[in-house]
DNA sequence: CCAAAAGTGTTGGCTCTACACCCATGA
DNA sequence: TCATGGGTGTAGAGCCAACACTTTTGG
């Protein structure tokens, strides 16, 4: 058939997701160990080929479900990697997604597609297949930038959180300590948080919980 | 791996370029009228299918050359559009590029691929094929945002320009008048311009020319 | 009672905005 | 000489960064 005879001359399209969370003062990323030969022995971002008739977002969500990740993440398109040599086996163009989850947990089972999935500190990544190290770096850069001018932080925190948790996120990402009073005043002045019922307890004075007023992405000058 | 064996079931990949310039206090975009049946009778952003072995950037540059555009533009990836219904004829995933040129001029000849190419004010666009109206809007939004925190303006201006031209760009994009003295002081304080030889003449006092110190993209807080 | 984190105000410096007049040229 | 845009300084307001002590709980 004609379509098939020249279709090998066209690049294929995949989606890959850079899955990030923030814990222990650092970004964590979720990686999988594919059974496919091309990436054997290395770790990779969850991903796979796009099917005809499917949107890119749907493909990304489908692949994330198949990767053993627990909860529905926040998703946004990151960048499309099209270097023909990024996969030595074939020309595969990959639409990378950024996926943010509130806490680095993983669902129970490995799948048919992967040997296993696991979280890694981004400062200590294993060997990554393809150009996935590049992808992860770009994903982190995107989040760092967006923390400064959007409410994207709400996708990296549990639904309610205390002020020190929010501050730890910003302080960790910026790599410098923030003045607690100035930070609180600034965030409060923007009116993007509202107090939530309950307190966070510990060996110390209980902390008021808060949640984001709106959880959909909006631009607000934070830093 | 069903998708892999039935290769005719895979989406195709194209690149499209949102070509923007700034003139007469407004963005202008370069559009073409394709000979291809799918877009017959409408205008479109220049673009076409990606070949195996070619990078996305190369594909975009190749398509721009084929579109009758005069000079080498600044290029950056914009967004990848993958909605399966964006092209009723087939599932074509399009990697959109943003292309900026200093002045809206077009090369002489129409090509085999297009009937013609022409510049339009973005406030008065003709009917656009596919989802290209969306693309153009997103391209403009990107430039507007980046004008505020990068030196991207250097790709929308001639190599040397006088202060009022820079100011007209910002003022036009922001949709409000800027205080000339404050604007000049602010830009000068950033040290991203240097005086260029020569002056801009007119029915008035001659204006000192300037050029950007560095023309590669760098982030600087401008607004 | 001790440790550990939560919560809270003020001030000085700096930055930003608002604002008006003279200058150099071409016609 | 007139019209047109080019070029320049200052002062008041508002914002931001720096700074330390008291509170509440668990152990």
Short mmCIF file of N, CA and C (backbone and C1' of nucleotides) in Angstrom, two decimals, chain A residues 164 180-181 184-185 204-205 208, chain C residues 3-10:
data_model
loop_
_atom_site.label_atom_id
_atom_site.label_comp_id
_atom_site.label_asym_id
_atom_site.label_seq_id
_atom_site.Cartn_x
_atom_site.Cartn_y
_atom_site.Cartn_z
N UNK A 164 5.34 27.67 56.37
CA UNK A 164 6.75 27.28 56.30
C UNK A 164 6.99 26.29 55.17
N UNK A 180 11.24 35.40 56.62
CA UNK A 180 9.91 34.85 56.86
C UNK A 180 8.84 35.92 56.86
N UNK A 181 9.13 37.05 57.52
CA UNK A 181 8.12 38.10 57.63
C UNK A 181 7.82 38.75 56.29
N UNK A 184 5.89 36.23 54.01
CA UNK A 184 4.48 36.09 54.38
C UNK A 184 3.68 37.32 53.99
N UNK A 185 4.25 38.48 54.28
CA UNK A 185 3.54 39.71 53.96
C UNK A 185 3.24 39.79 52.47
N UNK A 204 6.33 21.70 68.37
CA UNK A 204 6.43 23.15 68.34
C UNK A 204 5.04 23.73 68.27
N UNK A 205 4.96 24.99 68.23
CA UNK A 205 3.68 25.68 68.12
C UNK A 205 2.95 25.27 66.83
N UNK A 208 -0.94 27.41 61.32
CA UNK A 208 -2.18 27.56 60.56
C UNK A 208 -2.01 26.98 59.15
P DA C 3 17.51 23.67 75.43
"O5'" DA C 3 16.90 23.03 74.10
"C5'" DA C 3 16.44 21.68 74.11
"C4'" DA C 3 15.55 21.46 72.89
"C3'" DA C 3 15.98 22.22 71.64
"O3'" DA C 3 15.69 21.41 70.52
"C1'" DA C 3 13.79 22.86 72.22
P DA C 4 16.24 21.79 69.02
"O5'" DA C 4 14.98 21.62 68.06
"C5'" DA C 4 13.70 21.29 68.60
"C4'" DA C 4 12.62 21.89 67.74
"C3'" DA C 4 13.11 22.77 66.59
"O3'" DA C 4 12.26 22.58 65.48
"C1'" DA C 4 11.73 24.04 67.98
P DA C 5 12.78 22.92 63.94
"O5'" DA C 5 11.66 23.90 63.39
"C5'" DA C 5 10.36 23.37 63.21
"C4'" DA C 5 9.36 24.40 63.61
"C3'" DA C 5 9.25 25.58 62.63
"O3'" DA C 5 7.92 25.60 62.15
"C1'" DA C 5 9.21 26.30 64.88
P DA C 6 7.24 26.78 61.37
"O5'" DA C 6 6.46 27.49 62.56
"C5'" DA C 6 5.29 26.87 63.07
"C4'" DA C 6 4.38 27.91 63.69
"C3'" DA C 6 3.91 28.99 62.72
"O3'" DA C 6 2.56 29.27 63.04
"C1'" DA C 6 5.23 29.96 64.46
P DG C 7 1.69 30.12 62.05
"O5'" DG C 7 1.95 31.59 62.60
"C5'" DG C 7 1.30 32.00 63.80
"C4'" DG C 7 1.90 33.30 64.27
"C3'" DG C 7 1.82 34.44 63.26
"O3'" DG C 7 0.89 35.40 63.77
"C1'" DG C 7 3.90 34.39 64.42
P DT C 8 0.30 36.48 62.78
"O5'" DT C 8 0.86 37.85 63.37
"C5'" DT C 8 1.14 37.96 64.75
"C4'" DT C 8 2.13 39.08 65.00
"C3'" DT C 8 2.13 40.23 63.99
"O3'" DT C 8 2.16 41.45 64.70
"C1'" DT C 8 4.30 39.45 64.28
P DG C 9 1.38 42.70 64.22
"O5'" DG C 9 2.34 43.88 64.69
"C5'" DG C 9 3.71 43.81 64.33
"C4'" DG C 9 4.42 45.09 64.70
"C3'" DG C 9 3.85 46.35 64.04
"O3'" DG C 9 4.22 47.47 64.85
"C1'" DG C 9 5.91 45.72 63.01
P DT C 10 4.06 48.95 64.22
"O5'" DT C 10 5.56 49.27 63.80
"C5'" DT C 10 6.61 49.04 64.75
"C4'" DT C 10 7.91 49.61 64.21
"C3'" DT C 10 7.77 50.92 63.44
"O3'" DT C 10 8.90 51.73 63.75
"C1'" DT C 10 8.80 49.35 62.06
#
